[in-house]
mmCIF file of C-alpha atoms in Angstrom:
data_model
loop_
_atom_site.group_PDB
_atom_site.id
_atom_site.type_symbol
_atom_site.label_atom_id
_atom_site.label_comp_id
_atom_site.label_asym_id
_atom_site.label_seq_id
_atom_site.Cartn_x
_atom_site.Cartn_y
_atom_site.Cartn_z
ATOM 1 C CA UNK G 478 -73.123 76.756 -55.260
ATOM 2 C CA UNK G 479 -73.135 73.753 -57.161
ATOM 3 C CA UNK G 480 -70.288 72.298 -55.001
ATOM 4 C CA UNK G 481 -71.926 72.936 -51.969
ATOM 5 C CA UNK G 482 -75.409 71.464 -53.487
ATOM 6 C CA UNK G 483 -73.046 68.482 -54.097
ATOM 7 C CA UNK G 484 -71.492 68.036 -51.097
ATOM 8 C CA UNK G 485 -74.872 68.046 -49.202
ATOM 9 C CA UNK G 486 -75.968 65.623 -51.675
ATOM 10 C CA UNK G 487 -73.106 63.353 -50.625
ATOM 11 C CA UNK G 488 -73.674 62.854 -47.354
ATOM 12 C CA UNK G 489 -76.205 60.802 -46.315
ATOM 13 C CA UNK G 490 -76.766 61.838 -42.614
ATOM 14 C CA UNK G 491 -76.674 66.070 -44.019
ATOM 15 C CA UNK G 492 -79.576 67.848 -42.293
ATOM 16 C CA UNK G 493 -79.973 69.715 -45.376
ATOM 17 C CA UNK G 494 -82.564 68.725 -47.732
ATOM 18 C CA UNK G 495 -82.835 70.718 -50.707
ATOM 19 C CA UNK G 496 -86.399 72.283 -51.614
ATOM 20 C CA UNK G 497 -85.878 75.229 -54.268
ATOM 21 C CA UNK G 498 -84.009 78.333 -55.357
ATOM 22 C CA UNK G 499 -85.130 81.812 -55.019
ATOM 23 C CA UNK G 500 -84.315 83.828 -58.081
ATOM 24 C CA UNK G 501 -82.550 87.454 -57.160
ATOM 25 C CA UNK G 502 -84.607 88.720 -60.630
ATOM 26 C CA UNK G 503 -86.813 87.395 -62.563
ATOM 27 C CA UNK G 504 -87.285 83.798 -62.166
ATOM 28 C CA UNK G 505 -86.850 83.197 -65.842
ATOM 29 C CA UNK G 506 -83.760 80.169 -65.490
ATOM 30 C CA UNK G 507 -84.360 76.572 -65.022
ATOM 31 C CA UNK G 508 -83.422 75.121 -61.661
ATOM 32 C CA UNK G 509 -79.932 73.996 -60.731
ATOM 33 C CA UNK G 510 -79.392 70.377 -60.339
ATOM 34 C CA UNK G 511 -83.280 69.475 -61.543
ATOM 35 C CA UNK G 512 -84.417 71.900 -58.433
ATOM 36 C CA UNK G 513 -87.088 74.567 -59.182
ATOM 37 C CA UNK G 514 -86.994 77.991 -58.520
ATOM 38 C CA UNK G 515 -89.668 78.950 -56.057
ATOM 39 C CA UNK G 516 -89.470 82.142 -57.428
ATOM 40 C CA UNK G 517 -87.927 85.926 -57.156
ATOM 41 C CA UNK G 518 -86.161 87.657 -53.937
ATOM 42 C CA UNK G 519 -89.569 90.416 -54.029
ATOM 43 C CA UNK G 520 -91.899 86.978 -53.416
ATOM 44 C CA UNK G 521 -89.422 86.018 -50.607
ATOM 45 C CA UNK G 522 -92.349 86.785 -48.012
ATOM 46 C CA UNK G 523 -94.307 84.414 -49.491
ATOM 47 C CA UNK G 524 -91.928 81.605 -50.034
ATOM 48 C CA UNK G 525 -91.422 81.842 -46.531
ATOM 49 C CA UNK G 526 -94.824 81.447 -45.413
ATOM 50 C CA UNK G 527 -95.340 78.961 -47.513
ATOM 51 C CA UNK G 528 -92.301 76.402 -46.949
ATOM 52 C CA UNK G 529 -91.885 77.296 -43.049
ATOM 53 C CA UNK G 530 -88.039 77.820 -43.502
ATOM 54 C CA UNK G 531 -86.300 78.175 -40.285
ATOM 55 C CA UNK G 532 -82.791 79.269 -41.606
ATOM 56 C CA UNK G 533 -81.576 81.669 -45.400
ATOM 57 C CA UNK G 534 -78.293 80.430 -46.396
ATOM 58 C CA UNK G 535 -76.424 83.778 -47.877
ATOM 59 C CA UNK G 536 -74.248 83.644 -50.922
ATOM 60 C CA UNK G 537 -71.195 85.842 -50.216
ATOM 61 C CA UNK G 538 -71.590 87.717 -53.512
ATOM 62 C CA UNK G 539 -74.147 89.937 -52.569
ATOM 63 C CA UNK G 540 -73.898 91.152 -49.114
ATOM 64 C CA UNK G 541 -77.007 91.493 -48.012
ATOM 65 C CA UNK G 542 -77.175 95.349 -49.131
ATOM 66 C CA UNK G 543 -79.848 97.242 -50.992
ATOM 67 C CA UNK G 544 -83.496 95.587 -51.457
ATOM 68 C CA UNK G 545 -81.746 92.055 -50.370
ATOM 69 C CA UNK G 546 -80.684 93.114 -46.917
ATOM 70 C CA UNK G 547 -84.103 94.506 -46.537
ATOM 71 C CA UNK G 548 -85.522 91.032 -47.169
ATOM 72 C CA UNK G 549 -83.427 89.554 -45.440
ATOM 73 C CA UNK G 550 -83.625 91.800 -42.090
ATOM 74 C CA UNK G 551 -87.462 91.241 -42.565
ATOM 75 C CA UNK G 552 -86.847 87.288 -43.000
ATOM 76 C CA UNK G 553 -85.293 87.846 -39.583
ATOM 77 C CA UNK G 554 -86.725 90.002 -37.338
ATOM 78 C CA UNK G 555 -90.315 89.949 -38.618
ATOM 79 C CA UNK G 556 -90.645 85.863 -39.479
ATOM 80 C CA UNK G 557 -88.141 84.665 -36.998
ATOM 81 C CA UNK G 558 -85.544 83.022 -39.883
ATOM 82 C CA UNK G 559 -82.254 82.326 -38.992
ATOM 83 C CA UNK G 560 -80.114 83.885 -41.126
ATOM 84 C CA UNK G 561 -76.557 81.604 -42.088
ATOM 85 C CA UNK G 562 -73.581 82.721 -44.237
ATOM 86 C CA UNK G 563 -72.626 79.999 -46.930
ATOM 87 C CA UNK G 564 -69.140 79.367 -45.877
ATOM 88 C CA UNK G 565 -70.582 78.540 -42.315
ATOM 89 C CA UNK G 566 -72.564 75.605 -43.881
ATOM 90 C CA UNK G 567 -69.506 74.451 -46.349
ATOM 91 C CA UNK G 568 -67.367 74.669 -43.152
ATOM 92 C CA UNK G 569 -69.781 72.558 -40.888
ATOM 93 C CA UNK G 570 -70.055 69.837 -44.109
ATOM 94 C CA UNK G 571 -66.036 70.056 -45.138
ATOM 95 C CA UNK G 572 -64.199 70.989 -42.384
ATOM 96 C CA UNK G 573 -61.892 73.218 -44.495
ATOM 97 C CA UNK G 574 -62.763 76.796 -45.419
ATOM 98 C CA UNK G 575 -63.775 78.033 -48.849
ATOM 99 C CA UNK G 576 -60.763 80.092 -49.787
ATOM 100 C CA UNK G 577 -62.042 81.186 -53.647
ATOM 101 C CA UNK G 578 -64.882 83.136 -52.146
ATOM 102 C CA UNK G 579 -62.854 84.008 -48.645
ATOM 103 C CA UNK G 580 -63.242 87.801 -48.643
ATOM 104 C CA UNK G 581 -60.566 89.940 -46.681
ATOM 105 C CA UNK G 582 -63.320 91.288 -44.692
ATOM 106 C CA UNK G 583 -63.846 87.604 -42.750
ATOM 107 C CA UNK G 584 -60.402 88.506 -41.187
ATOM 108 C CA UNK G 585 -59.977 92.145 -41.024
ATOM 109 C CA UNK G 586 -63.202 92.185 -38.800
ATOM 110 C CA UNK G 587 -63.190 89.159 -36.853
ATOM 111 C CA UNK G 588 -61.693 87.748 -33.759
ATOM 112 C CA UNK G 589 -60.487 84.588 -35.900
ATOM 113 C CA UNK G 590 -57.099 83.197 -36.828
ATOM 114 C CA UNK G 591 -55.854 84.719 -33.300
ATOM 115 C CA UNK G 592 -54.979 81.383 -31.187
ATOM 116 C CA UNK G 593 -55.576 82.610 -27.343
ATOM 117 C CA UNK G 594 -52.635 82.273 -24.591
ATOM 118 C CA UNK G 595 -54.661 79.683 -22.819
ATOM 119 C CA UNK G 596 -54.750 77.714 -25.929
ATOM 120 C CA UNK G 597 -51.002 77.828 -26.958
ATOM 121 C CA UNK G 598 -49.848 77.053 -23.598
ATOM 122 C CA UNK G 599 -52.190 74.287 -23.395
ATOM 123 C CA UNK G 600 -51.353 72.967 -26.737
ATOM 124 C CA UNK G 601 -47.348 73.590 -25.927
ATOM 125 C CA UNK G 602 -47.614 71.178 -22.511
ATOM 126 C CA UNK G 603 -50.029 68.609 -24.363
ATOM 127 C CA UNK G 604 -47.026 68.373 -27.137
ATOM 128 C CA UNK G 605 -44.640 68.606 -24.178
ATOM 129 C CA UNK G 606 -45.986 65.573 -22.876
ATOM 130 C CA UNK G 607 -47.093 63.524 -25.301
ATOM 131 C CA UNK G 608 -43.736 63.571 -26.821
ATOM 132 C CA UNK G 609 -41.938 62.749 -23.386
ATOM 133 C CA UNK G 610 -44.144 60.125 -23.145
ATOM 134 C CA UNK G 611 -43.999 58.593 -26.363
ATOM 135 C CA UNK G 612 -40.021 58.812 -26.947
ATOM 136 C CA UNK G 613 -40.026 56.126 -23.594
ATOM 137 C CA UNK G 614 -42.422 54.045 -24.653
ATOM 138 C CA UNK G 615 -42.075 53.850 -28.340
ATOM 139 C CA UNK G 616 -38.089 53.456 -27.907
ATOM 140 C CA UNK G 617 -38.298 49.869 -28.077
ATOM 141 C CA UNK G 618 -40.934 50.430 -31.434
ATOM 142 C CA UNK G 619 -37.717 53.089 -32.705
ATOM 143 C CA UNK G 620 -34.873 50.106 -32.064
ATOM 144 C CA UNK G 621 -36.871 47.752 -34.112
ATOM 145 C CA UNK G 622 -37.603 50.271 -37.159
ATOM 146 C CA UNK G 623 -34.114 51.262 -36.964
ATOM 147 C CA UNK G 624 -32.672 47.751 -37.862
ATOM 148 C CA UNK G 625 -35.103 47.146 -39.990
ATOM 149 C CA UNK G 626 -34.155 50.504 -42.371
ATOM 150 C CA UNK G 627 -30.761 49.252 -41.888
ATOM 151 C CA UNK G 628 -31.619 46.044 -43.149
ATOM 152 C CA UNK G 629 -33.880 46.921 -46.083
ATOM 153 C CA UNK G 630 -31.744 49.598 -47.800
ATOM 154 C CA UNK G 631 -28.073 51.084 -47.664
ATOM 155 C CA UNK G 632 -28.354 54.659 -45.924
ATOM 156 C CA UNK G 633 -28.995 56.362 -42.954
ATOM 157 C CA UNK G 634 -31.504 55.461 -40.476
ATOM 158 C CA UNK G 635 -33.186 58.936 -40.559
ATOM 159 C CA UNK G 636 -34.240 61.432 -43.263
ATOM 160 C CA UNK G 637 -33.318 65.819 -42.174
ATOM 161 C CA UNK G 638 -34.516 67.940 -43.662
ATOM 162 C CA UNK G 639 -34.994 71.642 -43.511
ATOM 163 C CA UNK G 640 -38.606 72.847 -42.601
ATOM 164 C CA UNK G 641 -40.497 75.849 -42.515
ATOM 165 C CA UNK G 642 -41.739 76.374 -39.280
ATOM 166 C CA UNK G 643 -43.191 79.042 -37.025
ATOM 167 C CA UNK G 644 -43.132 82.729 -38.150
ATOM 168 C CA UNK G 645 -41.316 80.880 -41.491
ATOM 169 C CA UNK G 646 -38.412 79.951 -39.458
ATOM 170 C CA UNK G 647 -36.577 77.299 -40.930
ATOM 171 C CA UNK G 648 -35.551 74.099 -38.491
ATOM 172 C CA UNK G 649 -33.755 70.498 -39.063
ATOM 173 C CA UNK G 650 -37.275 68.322 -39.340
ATOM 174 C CA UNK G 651 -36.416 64.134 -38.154
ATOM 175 C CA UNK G 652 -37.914 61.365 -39.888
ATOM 176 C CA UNK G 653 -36.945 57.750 -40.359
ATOM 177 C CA UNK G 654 -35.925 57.588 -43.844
ATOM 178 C CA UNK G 655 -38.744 55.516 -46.558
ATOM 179 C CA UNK G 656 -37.266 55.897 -49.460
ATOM 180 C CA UNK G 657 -33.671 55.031 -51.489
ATOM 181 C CA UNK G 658 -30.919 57.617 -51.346
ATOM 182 C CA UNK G 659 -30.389 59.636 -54.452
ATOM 183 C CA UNK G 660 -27.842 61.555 -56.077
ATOM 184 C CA UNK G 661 -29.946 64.013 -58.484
ATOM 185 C CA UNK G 662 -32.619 66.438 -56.936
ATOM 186 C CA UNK G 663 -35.561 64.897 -56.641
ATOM 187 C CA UNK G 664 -39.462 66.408 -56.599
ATOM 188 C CA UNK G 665 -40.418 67.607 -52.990
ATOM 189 C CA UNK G 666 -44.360 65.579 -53.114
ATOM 190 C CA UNK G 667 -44.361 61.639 -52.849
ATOM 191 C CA UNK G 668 -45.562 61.272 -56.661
ATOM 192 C CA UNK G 669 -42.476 62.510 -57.922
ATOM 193 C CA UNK G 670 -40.913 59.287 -55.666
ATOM 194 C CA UNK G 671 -42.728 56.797 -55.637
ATOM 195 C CA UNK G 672 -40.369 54.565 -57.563
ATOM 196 C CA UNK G 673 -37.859 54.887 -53.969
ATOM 197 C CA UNK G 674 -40.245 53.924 -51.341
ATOM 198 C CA UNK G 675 -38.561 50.867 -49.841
ATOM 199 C CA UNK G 676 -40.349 48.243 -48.623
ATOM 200 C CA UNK G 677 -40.174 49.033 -45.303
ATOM 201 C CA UNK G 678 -40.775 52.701 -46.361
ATOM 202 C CA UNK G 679 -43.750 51.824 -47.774
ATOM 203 C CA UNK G 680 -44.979 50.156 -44.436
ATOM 204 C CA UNK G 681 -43.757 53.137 -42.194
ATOM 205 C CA UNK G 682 -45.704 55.845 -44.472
ATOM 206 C CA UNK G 683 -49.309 53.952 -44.340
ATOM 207 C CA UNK G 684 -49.007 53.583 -40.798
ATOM 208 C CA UNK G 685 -47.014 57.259 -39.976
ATOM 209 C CA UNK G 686 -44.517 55.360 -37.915
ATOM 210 C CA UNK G 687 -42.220 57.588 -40.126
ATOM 211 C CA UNK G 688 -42.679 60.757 -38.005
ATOM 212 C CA UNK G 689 -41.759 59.075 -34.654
ATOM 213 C CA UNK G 690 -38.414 60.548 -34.455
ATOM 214 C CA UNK G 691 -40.145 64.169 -34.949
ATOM 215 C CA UNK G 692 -40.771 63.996 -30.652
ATOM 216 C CA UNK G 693 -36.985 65.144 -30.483
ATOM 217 C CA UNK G 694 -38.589 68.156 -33.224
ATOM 218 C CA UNK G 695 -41.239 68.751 -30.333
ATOM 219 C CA UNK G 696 -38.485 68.610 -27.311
ATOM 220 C CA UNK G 697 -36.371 71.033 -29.009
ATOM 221 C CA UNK G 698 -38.950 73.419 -29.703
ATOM 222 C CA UNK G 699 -39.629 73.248 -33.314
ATOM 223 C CA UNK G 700 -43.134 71.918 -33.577
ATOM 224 C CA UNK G 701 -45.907 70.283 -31.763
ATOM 225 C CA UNK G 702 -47.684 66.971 -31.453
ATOM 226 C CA UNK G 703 -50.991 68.890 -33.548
ATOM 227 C CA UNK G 704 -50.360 71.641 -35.949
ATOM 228 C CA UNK G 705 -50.241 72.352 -40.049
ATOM 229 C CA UNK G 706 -47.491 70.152 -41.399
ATOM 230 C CA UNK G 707 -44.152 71.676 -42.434
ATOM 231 C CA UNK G 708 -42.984 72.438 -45.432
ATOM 232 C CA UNK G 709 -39.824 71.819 -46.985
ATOM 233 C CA UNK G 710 -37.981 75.218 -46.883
ATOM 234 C CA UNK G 711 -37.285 74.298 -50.783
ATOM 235 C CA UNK G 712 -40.675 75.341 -51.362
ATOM 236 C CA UNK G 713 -41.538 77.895 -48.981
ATOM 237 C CA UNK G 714 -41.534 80.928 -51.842
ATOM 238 C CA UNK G 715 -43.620 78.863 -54.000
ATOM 239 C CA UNK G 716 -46.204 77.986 -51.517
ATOM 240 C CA UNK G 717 -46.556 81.703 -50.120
ATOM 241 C CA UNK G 718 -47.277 82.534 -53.911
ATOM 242 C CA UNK G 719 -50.034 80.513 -54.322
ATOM 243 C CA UNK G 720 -51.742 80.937 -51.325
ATOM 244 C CA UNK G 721 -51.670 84.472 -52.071
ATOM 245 C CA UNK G 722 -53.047 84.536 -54.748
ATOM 246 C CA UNK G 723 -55.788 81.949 -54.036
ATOM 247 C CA UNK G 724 -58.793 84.195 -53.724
ATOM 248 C CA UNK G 725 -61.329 84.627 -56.050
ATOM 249 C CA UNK G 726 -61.826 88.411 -54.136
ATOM 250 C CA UNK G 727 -58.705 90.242 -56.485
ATOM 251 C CA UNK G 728 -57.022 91.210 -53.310
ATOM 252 C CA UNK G 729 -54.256 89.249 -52.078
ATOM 253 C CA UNK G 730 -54.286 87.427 -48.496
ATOM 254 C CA UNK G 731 -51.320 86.413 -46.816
ATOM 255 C CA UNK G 732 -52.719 82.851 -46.303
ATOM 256 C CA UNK G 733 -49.448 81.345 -45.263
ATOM 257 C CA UNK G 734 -48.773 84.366 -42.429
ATOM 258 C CA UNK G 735 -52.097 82.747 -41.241
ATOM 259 C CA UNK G 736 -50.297 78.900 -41.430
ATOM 260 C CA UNK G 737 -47.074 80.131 -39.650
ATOM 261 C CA UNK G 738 -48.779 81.599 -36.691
ATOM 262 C CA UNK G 739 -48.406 78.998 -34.711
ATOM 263 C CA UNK G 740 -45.459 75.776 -34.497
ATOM 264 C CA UNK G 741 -46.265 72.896 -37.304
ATOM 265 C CA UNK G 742 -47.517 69.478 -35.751
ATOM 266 C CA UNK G 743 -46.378 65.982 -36.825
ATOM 267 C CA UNK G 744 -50.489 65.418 -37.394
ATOM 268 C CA UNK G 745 -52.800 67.924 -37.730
ATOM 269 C CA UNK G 746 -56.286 67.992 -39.584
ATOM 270 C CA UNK G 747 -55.389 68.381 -42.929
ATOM 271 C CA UNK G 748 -53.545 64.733 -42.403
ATOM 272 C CA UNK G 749 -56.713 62.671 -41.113
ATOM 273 C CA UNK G 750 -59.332 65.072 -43.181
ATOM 274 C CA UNK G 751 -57.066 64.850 -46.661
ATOM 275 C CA UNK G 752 -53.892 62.997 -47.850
ATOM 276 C CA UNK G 753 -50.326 63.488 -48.939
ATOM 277 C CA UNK G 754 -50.264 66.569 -51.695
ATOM 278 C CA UNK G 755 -48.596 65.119 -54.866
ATOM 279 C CA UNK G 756 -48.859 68.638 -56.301
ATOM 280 C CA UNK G 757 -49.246 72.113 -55.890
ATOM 281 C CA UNK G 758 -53.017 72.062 -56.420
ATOM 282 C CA UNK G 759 -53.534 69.621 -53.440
ATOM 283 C CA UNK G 760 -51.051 71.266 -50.746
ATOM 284 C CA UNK G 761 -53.563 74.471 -51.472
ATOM 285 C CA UNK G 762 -56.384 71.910 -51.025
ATOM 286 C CA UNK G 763 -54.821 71.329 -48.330
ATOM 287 C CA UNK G 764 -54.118 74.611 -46.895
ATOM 288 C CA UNK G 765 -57.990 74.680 -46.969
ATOM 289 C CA UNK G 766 -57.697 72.275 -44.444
ATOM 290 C CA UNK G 767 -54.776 73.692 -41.726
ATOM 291 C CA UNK G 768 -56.801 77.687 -41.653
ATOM 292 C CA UNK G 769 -60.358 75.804 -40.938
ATOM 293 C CA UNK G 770 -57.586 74.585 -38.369
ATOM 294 C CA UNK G 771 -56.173 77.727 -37.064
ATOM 295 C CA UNK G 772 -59.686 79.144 -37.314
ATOM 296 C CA UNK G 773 -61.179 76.828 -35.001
ATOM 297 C CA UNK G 774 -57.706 76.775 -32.647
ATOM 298 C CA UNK G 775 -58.399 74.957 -28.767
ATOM 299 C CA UNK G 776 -57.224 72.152 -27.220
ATOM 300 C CA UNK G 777 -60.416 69.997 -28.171
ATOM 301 C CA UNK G 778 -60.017 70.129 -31.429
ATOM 302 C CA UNK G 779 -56.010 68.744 -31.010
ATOM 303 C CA UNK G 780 -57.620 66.294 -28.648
ATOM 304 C CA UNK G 781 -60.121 65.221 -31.633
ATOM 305 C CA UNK G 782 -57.196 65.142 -34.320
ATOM 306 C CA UNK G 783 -55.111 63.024 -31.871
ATOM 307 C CA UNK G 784 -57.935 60.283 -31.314
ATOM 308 C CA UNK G 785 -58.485 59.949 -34.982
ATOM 309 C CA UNK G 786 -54.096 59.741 -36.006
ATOM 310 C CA UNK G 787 -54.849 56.820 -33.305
ATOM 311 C CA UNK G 788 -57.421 55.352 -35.419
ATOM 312 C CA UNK G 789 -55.186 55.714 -38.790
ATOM 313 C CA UNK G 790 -52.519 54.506 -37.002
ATOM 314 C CA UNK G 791 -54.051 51.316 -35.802
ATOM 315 C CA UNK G 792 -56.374 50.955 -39.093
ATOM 316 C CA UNK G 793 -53.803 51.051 -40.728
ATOM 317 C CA UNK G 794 -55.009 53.461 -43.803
ATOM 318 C CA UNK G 795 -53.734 56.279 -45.306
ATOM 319 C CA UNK G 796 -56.775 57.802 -46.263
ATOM 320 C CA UNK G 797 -59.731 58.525 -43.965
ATOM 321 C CA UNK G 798 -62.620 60.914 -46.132
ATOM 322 C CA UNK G 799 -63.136 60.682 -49.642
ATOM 323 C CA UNK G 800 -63.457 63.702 -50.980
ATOM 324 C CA UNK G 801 -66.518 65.071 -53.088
ATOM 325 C CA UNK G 802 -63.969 66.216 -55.800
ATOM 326 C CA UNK G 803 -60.031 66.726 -55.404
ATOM 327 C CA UNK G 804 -60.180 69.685 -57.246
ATOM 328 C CA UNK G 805 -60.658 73.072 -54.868
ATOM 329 C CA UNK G 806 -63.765 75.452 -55.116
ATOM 330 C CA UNK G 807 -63.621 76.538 -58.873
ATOM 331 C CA UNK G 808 -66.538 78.724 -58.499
ATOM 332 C CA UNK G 809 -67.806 80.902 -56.105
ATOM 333 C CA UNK G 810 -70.268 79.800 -53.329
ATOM 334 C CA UNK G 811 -72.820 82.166 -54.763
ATOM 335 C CA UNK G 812 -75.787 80.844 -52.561
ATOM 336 C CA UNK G 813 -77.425 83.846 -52.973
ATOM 337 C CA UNK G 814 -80.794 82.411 -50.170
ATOM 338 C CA UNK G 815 -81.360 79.104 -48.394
ATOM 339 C CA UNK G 816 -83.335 78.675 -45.871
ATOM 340 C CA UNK G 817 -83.580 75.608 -43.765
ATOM 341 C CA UNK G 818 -86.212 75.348 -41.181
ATOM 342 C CA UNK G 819 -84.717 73.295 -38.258
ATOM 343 C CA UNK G 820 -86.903 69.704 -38.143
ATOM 344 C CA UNK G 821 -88.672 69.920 -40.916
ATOM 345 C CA UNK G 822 -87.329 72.471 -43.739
ATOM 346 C CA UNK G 823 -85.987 73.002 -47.008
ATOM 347 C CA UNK G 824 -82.591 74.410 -48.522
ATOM 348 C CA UNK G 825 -82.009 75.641 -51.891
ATOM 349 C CA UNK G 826 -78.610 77.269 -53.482
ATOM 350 C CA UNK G 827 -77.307 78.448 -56.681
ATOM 351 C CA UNK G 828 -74.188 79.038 -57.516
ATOM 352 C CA UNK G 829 -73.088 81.900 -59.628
ATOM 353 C CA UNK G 830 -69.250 83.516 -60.153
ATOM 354 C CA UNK G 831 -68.698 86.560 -57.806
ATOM 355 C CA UNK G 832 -68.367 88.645 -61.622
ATOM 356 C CA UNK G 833 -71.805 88.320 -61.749
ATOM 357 C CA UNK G 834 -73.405 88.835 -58.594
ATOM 358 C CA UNK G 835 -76.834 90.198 -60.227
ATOM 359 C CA UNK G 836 -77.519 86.586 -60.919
ATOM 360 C CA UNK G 837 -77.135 85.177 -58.030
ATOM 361 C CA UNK G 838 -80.240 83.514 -56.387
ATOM 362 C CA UNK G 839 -81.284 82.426 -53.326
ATOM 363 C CA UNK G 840 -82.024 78.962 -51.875
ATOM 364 C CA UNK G 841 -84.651 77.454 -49.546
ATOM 365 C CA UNK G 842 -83.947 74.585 -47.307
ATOM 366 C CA UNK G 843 -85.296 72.051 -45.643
ATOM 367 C CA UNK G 844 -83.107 70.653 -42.498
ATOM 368 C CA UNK G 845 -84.129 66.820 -41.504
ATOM 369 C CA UNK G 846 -84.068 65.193 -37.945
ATOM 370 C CA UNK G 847 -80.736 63.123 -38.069
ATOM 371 C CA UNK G 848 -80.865 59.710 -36.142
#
């Protein structure tokens, strides 16, 4: 809960403001992050009556079962609190989803993660066009890059490369080619390459000009304009592994079935909400990233990625957030309560490992008026 304490911390136009934690025993710990606790889930009534919280924040470690969903229904129907799940309020604040703490249960019994026809076909003629569109215009923009590659370095003008694509299917991915040609296997992530970016490499990967040529990937078939990036098919076992195995939960989710459900993009929200992964640890960071994605599937959203590629494009920059940490969730969201009364309210969270859910406590908080 600490993470998610931080990250409201962080932002500086959050309607969260943090008031105190709710203890599910004893109130017999200190605070977390110099908060107090307010005191234990049995004096929950009164907390509430006497901070005026409008919504409880729920850690996902205990469920709401036993004397906690009885507070909690209480809370609700008998006080009028809004009741919010704490991966709904990291999701709002992140725009990725909390995988450590993602239990199998928020996709075995929801709607989610299943794009609708209206959607993909929208998607599909929005890609359609765009890249039709863009391969006329941008030819002139292509010539140019292409002598200038030619120029800069010995080698082809573009980079293939096999991708994994839809339903894992592997394709022949275009790029303009950034970096020296070598004769040893190199590392799949940037890091491992730095030392070949070219000059005019360098220029085409800050400004994605690089990915021009992937229109023809579009036309074909292969991918769309929006979408989780592709993988290299080199690393396709090793990236189903981890995502496995990324839950905190013991049971193992098919994350990258999720990814592959629908045709990879040449931007997508993981580019203009993260970076490029130099290692295993980021891609999953970023994986975080592409499901908050396929979660939140319409044409909107590929409309909202699309206006801000324009803006890195045109700034210039090849990084848009910073990030509160580059690590991924090490812990649990264990807010076990916060409430946040909507105007004028408080938040509170704790954060505890799932192991030890008895310990978990609950939050109250405060949301602010944002101008």
């Amino acid at each position: 809960m600490c993470i998610l304490l931080a990250e409201i911390r962080r932002q500086t136009r959050c309607k969260y403001q943090i008031a105190g934690i709710v203890a599910m025993e004893e109130p017999d710990e200190a605070g977390v992050l110099d908060y107090p606790v307010l005191g234990s889930i049995d004096e929950l009534h009164r907390i509430i009556c006497q901070h005026q919280p409008e919504v409880i924040i729920v850690a996902p470690s205990d469920g709401g079962g036993g004397l906690t969903g009885r507070q909690l229904i209480q809370a609700r129907l008998l006080q009028n609190v809004r009741i919010v799940h704490a991966e709904t309020v990291y999701e709002e604040l992140t725009g990725k989803l909390p995988l450590q703490v993602f239990a199998p249960e928020s996709i075995i019994y929801s709607n989610d993660f299943q794009p609708r026809r209206a959607a993909l076909i929208s998607n599909r003629l929005l890609s359609l066009g765009f890249a039709g569109v863009g391969l006329i215009l941008l030819a002139p923009i292509m010539l140019l890059i292409a002598l200038l590659i030619r120029i800069d370095s010995a080698g082809p003008i573009l980079f293939i490369q096999n991708r994994s694509g839809m339903a894992g299917r592997s394709f022949r991915l275009f790029k303009f080619r950034t970096m020296l040609i070598s004769d040893k296997q190199e590392s799949e992530w940037e890091e491992g390459n730095f030392h070949r970016i070219t000059r005019v490499g360098r220029w085409l990967r800050k400004t994605r000009l690089d990915e021009i040529p992937q229109f023809l990937n579009i036309v074909i078939g292969d991918m769309n304009i929006v979408g989780p990036r592709p993988h290299p098919a080199s690393n396709l076992d090793l990236f189903v592994l981890a995502a496995r195995n990324t839950s905190d939960s013991g049971f193992p989710i098919p994350y990258y079935a999720i990814r592959s459900s629908v045709r990879p993009g040449i931007t997508g929200w993981a580019q203009v909400r993260y970076r490029y992964a130099n290692n295993l640890q980021e891609e999953m960071e970023k994986l975080c990233f592409d499901l908050y994605y396929l979660k939140h599937y319409s044409l909107w959203l590929d409309l909202r990625i699309l206006f801000e590629t324009a803006g890195m494009v045109f700034s210039r920059a090849d990084q848009l957030l910073d990030q509160p940490s580059d690590q991924p969730l090490q812990q649990p969201l264990a807010v076990s309560r916060v409430v946040n009364p909507s105007g004028t309210g408080e938040l509170r969270v704790n954060k505890q490992a799932l192991q030890t859910p008895s310990q978990v406590k609950q939050s109250i908080v405060r949301s602010r008026d944002v101008a």
